[in-house]
Each structure stands twice: as structure tokens, then as C-alpha cells.
mmCIF file of C-alpha atoms in Angstrom:
data_model
loop_
_atom_site.group_PDB
_atom_site.id
_atom_site.type_symbol
_atom_site.label_atom_id
_atom_site.label_comp_id
_atom_site.label_asym_id
_atom_site.label_seq_id
_atom_site.Cartn_x
_atom_site.Cartn_y
_atom_site.Cartn_z
ATOM 1 C CA UNK N 1 7.723 17.743 10.289
ATOM 2 C CA UNK N 2 10.805 16.291 8.631
ATOM 3 C CA UNK N 3 9.933 13.918 5.817
ATOM 4 C CA UNK N 4 12.268 11.132 4.696
ATOM 5 C CA UNK N 5 11.872 9.754 1.201
ATOM 6 C CA UNK N 6 13.433 6.401 0.494
ATOM 7 C CA UNK N 7 14.151 4.997 -2.956
ATOM 8 C CA UNK N 8 13.659 2.655 -4.605
ATOM 9 C CA UNK N 9 10.653 1.091 -2.888
ATOM 10 C CA UNK N 10 11.756 -2.308 -4.129
ATOM 11 C CA UNK N 11 14.569 -3.855 -6.103
ATOM 12 C CA UNK N 12 15.545 -7.240 -7.460
ATOM 13 C CA UNK N 13 19.157 -8.329 -7.237
ATOM 14 C CA UNK N 14 21.327 -11.413 -7.348
ATOM 15 C CA UNK N 15 23.727 -12.802 -4.777
ATOM 16 C CA UNK N 16 27.009 -10.944 -5.158
ATOM 17 C CA UNK N 17 25.443 -7.778 -6.560
ATOM 18 C CA UNK N 18 26.232 -4.323 -5.232
ATOM 19 C CA UNK N 19 23.057 -2.637 -4.026
ATOM 20 C CA UNK N 20 22.401 0.967 -3.047
ATOM 21 C CA UNK N 21 19.395 2.507 -1.317
ATOM 22 C CA UNK N 22 18.899 6.267 -0.978
ATOM 23 C CA UNK N 23 17.141 8.279 1.688
ATOM 24 C CA UNK N 24 16.454 11.997 1.297
ATOM 25 C CA UNK N 25 15.379 14.252 4.141
ATOM 26 C CA UNK N 26 13.146 17.268 3.593
ATOM 27 C CA UNK N 27 15.578 19.449 5.530
ATOM 28 C CA UNK N 28 19.119 19.185 6.830
ATOM 29 C CA UNK N 29 19.458 16.604 9.587
ATOM 30 C CA UNK N 30 23.221 16.435 9.928
ATOM 31 C CA UNK N 31 24.051 12.792 10.543
ATOM 32 C CA UNK N 32 20.876 11.960 12.511
ATOM 33 C CA UNK N 33 20.050 9.135 10.114
ATOM 34 C CA UNK N 34 19.911 5.416 10.849
ATOM 35 C CA UNK N 35 19.352 2.269 8.801
ATOM 36 C CA UNK N 36 17.490 -0.866 9.908
ATOM 37 C CA UNK N 37 16.941 -4.293 8.397
ATOM 38 C CA UNK N 38 13.532 -5.929 8.784
ATOM 39 C CA UNK N 39 12.801 -9.555 8.041
ATOM 40 C CA UNK N 40 9.309 -11.010 8.085
ATOM 41 C CA UNK N 41 8.235 -12.073 11.554
ATOM 42 C CA UNK N 42 11.304 -10.602 13.222
ATOM 43 C CA UNK N 43 12.059 -7.338 14.975
ATOM 44 C CA UNK N 44 13.944 -4.649 13.067
ATOM 45 C CA UNK N 45 17.711 -4.746 13.460
ATOM 46 C CA UNK N 46 19.972 -1.705 13.613
ATOM 47 C CA UNK N 47 22.601 -1.773 10.867
ATOM 48 C CA UNK N 48 24.021 1.749 10.620
ATOM 49 C CA UNK N 49 23.691 4.668 13.040
ATOM 50 C CA UNK N 50 24.686 8.315 12.764
ATOM 51 C CA UNK N 51 24.681 7.953 8.962
ATOM 52 C CA UNK N 52 27.889 5.978 8.660
ATOM 53 C CA UNK N 53 28.714 4.078 11.846
ATOM 54 C CA UNK N 54 28.463 0.302 11.596
ATOM 55 C CA UNK N 55 26.611 -1.301 14.492
ATOM 56 C CA UNK N 56 28.633 -3.924 16.354
ATOM 57 C CA UNK N 57 28.242 -7.340 14.803
ATOM 58 C CA UNK N 58 26.965 -6.106 11.449
ATOM 59 C CA UNK N 59 29.010 -7.378 8.473
ATOM 60 C CA UNK N 60 31.344 -4.879 6.844
ATOM 61 C CA UNK N 61 29.624 -5.298 3.472
ATOM 62 C CA UNK N 62 27.040 -2.843 4.810
ATOM 63 C CA UNK N 63 28.109 0.786 4.453
ATOM 64 C CA UNK N 64 26.309 4.021 5.207
ATOM 65 C CA UNK N 65 27.253 7.391 3.789
ATOM 66 C CA UNK N 66 25.928 10.923 3.427
ATOM 67 C CA UNK N 67 24.979 13.878 5.556
ATOM 68 C CA UNK N 68 22.554 16.810 5.713
ATOM 69 C CA UNK N 69 19.787 15.736 3.288
ATOM 70 C CA UNK N 70 21.051 12.796 1.217
ATOM 71 C CA UNK N 71 22.076 9.427 2.568
ATOM 72 C CA UNK N 72 22.931 6.050 1.063
ATOM 73 C CA UNK N 73 23.014 2.488 2.324
ATOM 74 C CA UNK N 74 25.260 0.283 0.206
ATOM 75 C CA UNK N 75 25.580 -3.482 0.389
ATOM 76 C CA UNK N 76 28.821 -4.284 -1.419
ATOM 77 C CA UNK N 77 28.143 -7.935 -2.196
ATOM 78 C CA UNK N 78 24.598 -9.098 -1.526
ATOM 79 C CA UNK N 79 24.298 -12.329 0.420
ATOM 80 C CA UNK N 80 21.317 -14.666 0.716
ATOM 81 C CA UNK N 81 20.630 -13.502 4.272
ATOM 82 C CA UNK N 82 20.429 -9.872 3.134
ATOM 83 C CA UNK N 83 17.134 -10.290 1.324
ATOM 84 C CA UNK N 84 14.847 -8.209 3.535
ATOM 85 C CA UNK N 85 13.247 -4.792 3.825
ATOM 86 C CA UNK N 86 15.451 -1.836 4.747
ATOM 87 C CA UNK N 87 14.305 1.360 6.446
ATOM 88 C CA UNK N 88 15.994 4.662 7.071
ATOM 89 C CA UNK N 89 15.003 6.812 10.055
ATOM 90 C CA UNK N 90 15.663 10.392 11.044
ATOM 91 C CA UNK N 91 16.088 11.211 14.723
ATOM 92 C CA UNK N 92 16.960 14.895 14.271
ATOM 93 C CA UNK N 93 13.663 16.208 15.568
ATOM 94 C CA UNK N 94 10.401 14.962 16.972
ATOM 95 C CA UNK N 95 7.613 14.661 16.767
ATOM 96 C CA UNK N 96 7.613 12.649 14.660
ATOM 97 C CA UNK N 97 10.711 10.472 14.430
ATOM 98 C CA UNK N 98 10.097 9.497 10.838
ATOM 99 C CA UNK N 99 10.961 6.319 9.009
ATOM 100 C CA UNK N 100 11.351 6.056 5.279
ATOM 101 C CA UNK N 101 8.822 4.001 3.392
ATOM 102 C CA UNK N 102 11.115 0.999 3.169
ATOM 103 C CA UNK N 103 13.002 -0.772 0.383
ATOM 104 C CA UNK N 104 12.153 -4.406 -0.253
ATOM 105 C CA UNK N 105 15.183 -6.266 -1.566
ATOM 106 C CA UNK N 106 14.208 -9.468 -3.331
ATOM 107 C CA UNK N 107 16.005 -12.198 -5.213
ATOM 108 C CA UNK N 108 16.212 -11.751 -8.965
ATOM 109 C CA UNK B 1 23.001 -7.626 27.043
ATOM 110 C CA UNK B 2 20.086 -5.183 26.936
ATOM 111 C CA UNK B 3 16.733 -6.798 26.259
ATOM 112 C CA UNK B 4 13.120 -5.689 25.990
ATOM 113 C CA UNK B 5 10.031 -7.836 26.419
ATOM 114 C CA UNK B 6 6.577 -6.596 25.459
ATOM 115 C CA UNK B 7 3.235 -7.989 26.536
ATOM 116 C CA UNK B 8 -0.412 -7.032 26.530
ATOM 117 C CA UNK B 9 -1.339 -7.385 22.894
ATOM 118 C CA UNK B 10 -4.825 -8.760 22.357
ATOM 119 C CA UNK B 11 -7.994 -8.726 20.269
ATOM 120 C CA UNK B 12 -10.091 -5.666 21.108
ATOM 121 C CA UNK B 13 -13.250 -4.182 19.652
ATOM 122 C CA UNK B 14 -13.224 -0.810 17.907
ATOM 123 C CA UNK B 15 -13.519 1.898 20.515
ATOM 124 C CA UNK B 16 -11.972 -0.310 23.167
ATOM 125 C CA UNK B 17 -8.865 0.113 25.300
ATOM 126 C CA UNK B 18 -5.705 -1.842 25.863
ATOM 127 C CA UNK B 19 -2.485 -1.415 27.822
ATOM 128 C CA UNK B 20 0.832 -2.661 26.500
ATOM 129 C CA UNK B 21 3.801 -3.244 28.804
ATOM 130 C CA UNK B 22 7.499 -3.500 28.096
ATOM 131 C CA UNK B 23 10.078 -4.642 30.620
ATOM 132 C CA UNK B 24 13.721 -3.778 30.102
ATOM 133 C CA UNK B 25 16.706 -5.707 31.426
ATOM 134 C CA UNK B 26 20.460 -5.651 31.065
ATOM 135 C CA UNK B 27 20.769 -1.853 31.153
ATOM 136 C CA UNK B 28 20.033 1.109 33.451
ATOM 137 C CA UNK B 29 16.449 1.619 32.359
ATOM 138 C CA UNK B 30 15.947 5.039 33.944
ATOM 139 C CA UNK B 31 18.764 6.567 31.878
ATOM 140 C CA UNK B 32 17.166 5.940 28.483
ATOM 141 C CA UNK B 33 14.397 7.394 26.385
ATOM 142 C CA UNK B 34 11.968 4.653 25.434
ATOM 143 C CA UNK B 35 9.854 4.505 22.284
ATOM 144 C CA UNK B 36 6.965 2.593 20.776
ATOM 145 C CA UNK B 37 6.993 1.785 17.055
ATOM 146 C CA UNK B 38 4.311 -0.131 15.176
ATOM 147 C CA UNK B 39 4.072 -2.093 11.959
ATOM 148 C CA UNK B 40 0.595 -2.525 10.499
ATOM 149 C CA UNK B 41 -0.048 -5.494 8.198
ATOM 150 C CA UNK B 42 1.497 -4.807 4.809
ATOM 151 C CA UNK B 43 2.763 -1.394 5.906
ATOM 152 C CA UNK B 44 6.074 0.074 6.988
ATOM 153 C CA UNK B 45 7.394 1.127 10.360
ATOM 154 C CA UNK B 46 5.620 3.987 12.128
ATOM 155 C CA UNK B 47 6.953 5.749 15.210
ATOM 156 C CA UNK B 48 4.146 6.020 17.782
ATOM 157 C CA UNK B 49 5.452 7.593 20.972
ATOM 158 C CA UNK B 50 8.502 8.551 23.034
ATOM 159 C CA UNK B 51 9.008 9.044 26.758
ATOM 160 C CA UNK B 52 12.196 10.737 27.850
ATOM 161 C CA UNK B 53 14.453 9.522 30.608
ATOM 162 C CA UNK B 54 14.831 12.361 33.076
ATOM 163 C CA UNK B 55 11.836 14.622 33.061
ATOM 164 C CA UNK B 56 9.682 11.987 31.367
ATOM 165 C CA UNK B 57 8.511 14.331 28.646
ATOM 166 C CA UNK B 58 6.237 12.545 26.222
ATOM 167 C CA UNK B 59 5.678 12.829 22.470
ATOM 168 C CA UNK B 60 3.133 11.263 20.143
ATOM 169 C CA UNK B 61 2.486 10.736 16.470
ATOM 170 C CA UNK B 62 -0.463 12.786 15.222
ATOM 171 C CA UNK B 63 -2.292 9.544 14.419
ATOM 172 C CA UNK B 64 -2.491 8.577 18.115
ATOM 173 C CA UNK B 65 -2.359 11.921 19.918
ATOM 174 C CA UNK B 66 -5.174 12.281 22.409
ATOM 175 C CA UNK B 67 -5.915 8.545 22.385
ATOM 176 C CA UNK B 68 -2.638 6.937 23.501
ATOM 177 C CA UNK B 69 -0.677 7.669 26.681
ATOM 178 C CA UNK B 70 2.881 6.553 27.373
ATOM 179 C CA UNK B 71 4.150 6.239 30.944
ATOM 180 C CA UNK B 72 7.084 4.620 32.664
ATOM 181 C CA UNK B 73 7.891 3.020 36.004
ATOM 182 C CA UNK B 74 11.645 3.247 36.430
ATOM 183 C CA UNK B 75 11.585 1.257 39.656
ATOM 184 C CA UNK B 76 10.030 -1.627 37.754
ATOM 185 C CA UNK B 77 12.039 -1.083 34.536
ATOM 186 C CA UNK B 78 8.756 -0.886 32.641
ATOM 187 C CA UNK B 79 7.242 1.370 30.017
ATOM 188 C CA UNK B 80 3.539 1.301 29.234
ATOM 189 C CA UNK B 81 1.418 2.318 26.290
ATOM 190 C CA UNK B 82 -2.219 2.878 27.217
ATOM 191 C CA UNK B 83 -4.408 2.895 24.138
ATOM 192 C CA UNK B 84 -7.948 4.230 24.156
ATOM 193 C CA UNK B 85 -10.573 4.637 21.422
ATOM 194 C CA UNK B 86 -8.880 2.006 19.332
ATOM 195 C CA UNK B 87 -9.536 2.012 15.605
ATOM 196 C CA UNK B 88 -9.066 -0.538 12.857
ATOM 197 C CA UNK B 89 -6.042 1.411 11.670
ATOM 198 C CA UNK B 90 -4.335 0.868 15.047
ATOM 199 C CA UNK B 91 -4.124 -2.846 14.333
ATOM 200 C CA UNK B 92 -0.418 -3.650 14.205
ATOM 201 C CA UNK B 93 2.521 -5.277 15.853
ATOM 202 C CA UNK B 94 3.827 -2.876 18.480
ATOM 203 C CA UNK B 95 7.531 -2.786 19.269
ATOM 204 C CA UNK B 96 9.160 -1.316 22.355
ATOM 205 C CA UNK B 97 12.549 0.208 21.586
ATOM 206 C CA UNK B 98 15.353 1.809 23.546
ATOM 207 C CA UNK B 99 16.810 5.019 22.160
ATOM 208 C CA UNK B 100 20.578 5.389 22.457
ATOM 209 C CA UNK B 101 22.047 8.894 22.203
ATOM 210 C CA UNK B 102 25.502 9.731 20.945
ATOM 211 C CA UNK B 103 27.451 12.821 19.955
ATOM 212 C CA UNK B 104 26.212 12.883 16.381
ATOM 213 C CA UNK B 105 22.867 11.195 16.531
ATOM 214 C CA UNK B 106 20.502 8.882 18.300
ATOM 215 C CA UNK B 107 19.322 5.443 17.292
ATOM 216 C CA UNK B 108 16.926 2.663 18.244
ATOM 217 C CA UNK B 109 18.516 -0.427 19.763
ATOM 218 C CA UNK B 110 17.531 -2.969 20.928
ATOM 219 C CA UNK B 111 13.992 -3.723 19.810
ATOM 220 C CA UNK B 112 11.619 -6.014 21.636
ATOM 221 C CA UNK B 113 10.064 -8.943 19.816
ATOM 222 C CA UNK B 114 6.758 -7.099 19.488
ATOM 223 C CA UNK B 115 3.201 -7.647 20.674
ATOM 224 C CA UNK B 116 0.200 -7.858 18.356
ATOM 225 C CA UNK B 117 -2.868 -5.668 18.698
ATOM 226 C CA UNK B 118 -5.907 -6.736 16.696
ATOM 227 C CA UNK B 119 -8.857 -4.357 16.455
ATOM 228 C CA UNK B 120 -11.987 -6.064 15.185
ATOM 229 C CA UNK B 121 -15.600 -6.613 16.102
#
């Protein structure tokens, strides 16, 4: 099984801050890595697919980078609506299609 | 616009069974792999099961293998998750998700709104 380890598990930041979240895969997965945003009571929302491609309608302050085993989600200037939990996911091989443990982004 | 709508979540006793349904609209349902993902209270996202488009191959997380069965009815644009021998740890909100495949990856979009399964005596 491919494991994905996400860090940090939580972070506190202020509006306007630059925030980065890292996801590491236990083996090379090319660019089969996606990022989702999850708000309480709502369905997850796709932000970034194939490691670096911005989903239609997602603000350009969200940026994905990386390949093989190390990936990063960067929010260039945190906005109030960005406070949520973020998950990475590998779709390189199944089963299972693993999600990272999540990063809870809260207001400082 | 592609949409997914789940139903079937309910309160069930440990050891009981339940069937979840998910109807897709706004896309050619038969062409897509469909997945189930769950979120237990206070926990993260967990992939549960996949059913492929063409040959309808199925895959399961180890935590549900042998107890859950995923099927699809392409004529009715519906995917099902039949859950047997339910345990307390199966209690979660279950999401139906379409898997989109591209040249350099695959991703989950859209997600349904979810249906809640409660396992309790």
C-alpha cells in the first residue's frame, strides 16, 4: 500500500499569511496527487489535481507543486474563507486510494 | 453540470445491513469509475470502495472487505453500496464521488452531499 503523510496536522495563521502544507508519499507516484478542501458540514472540494493543475473556479492563490514523493499545497495570501481542513490524496494505485491525515488551518 | 445525490443513510444496529444509493446526473454515468469515501466523526477522509466503468471491477478498503459490496446500474445512473455486518466503526458520513481520469492522474470530482450512517443499539 502507498502511504501518504501530511504535515503539519494543524496550523494557526492570520489573514494574508502565506501557508504551505506538505504531503509525502511512501513511494514514487509521479503526479497522481490531488488536494481537497473540507469545511465542516460540507462535501470536500477539489482544489488541485495532478499535483499542480488548478481546478476550474478555484482562486489562483492556491498552488500545488511537486512530483514523485514530495508535494506541497501553498496558499499565497490566506483569506477568511480558506480556514478549513485540507487533504492530499494519491490515486497512483489501489487499493487503497489513500488520503493524507488532513491539515486543519485555523485562525490565529 | 455533473451532480451526485446519495440516499439511504439511517440508524442501524450493530450487525445490521444497509444499502446506500447514489444517482448521477449531468454526465455520461457509464463512462466513469465511481467511488465511496467516508468521514467518521472527528476523523479524516477514508476511501471505501471503487467500481470501474467498463468491466465494473471492484475494489475495497481492507476495513470493509468481505462486508461491503459496490454495484452499479448504468441504465439508472446509480451506484450502490451494500453494507453488511455493520460495526460501530462504520458510523460515518458516506460520500459518493466520480473519478475523472486524465493523462497524468485521476481525481475525485464532483462529490455528493453525503448520507449519514449511524450504527448503534
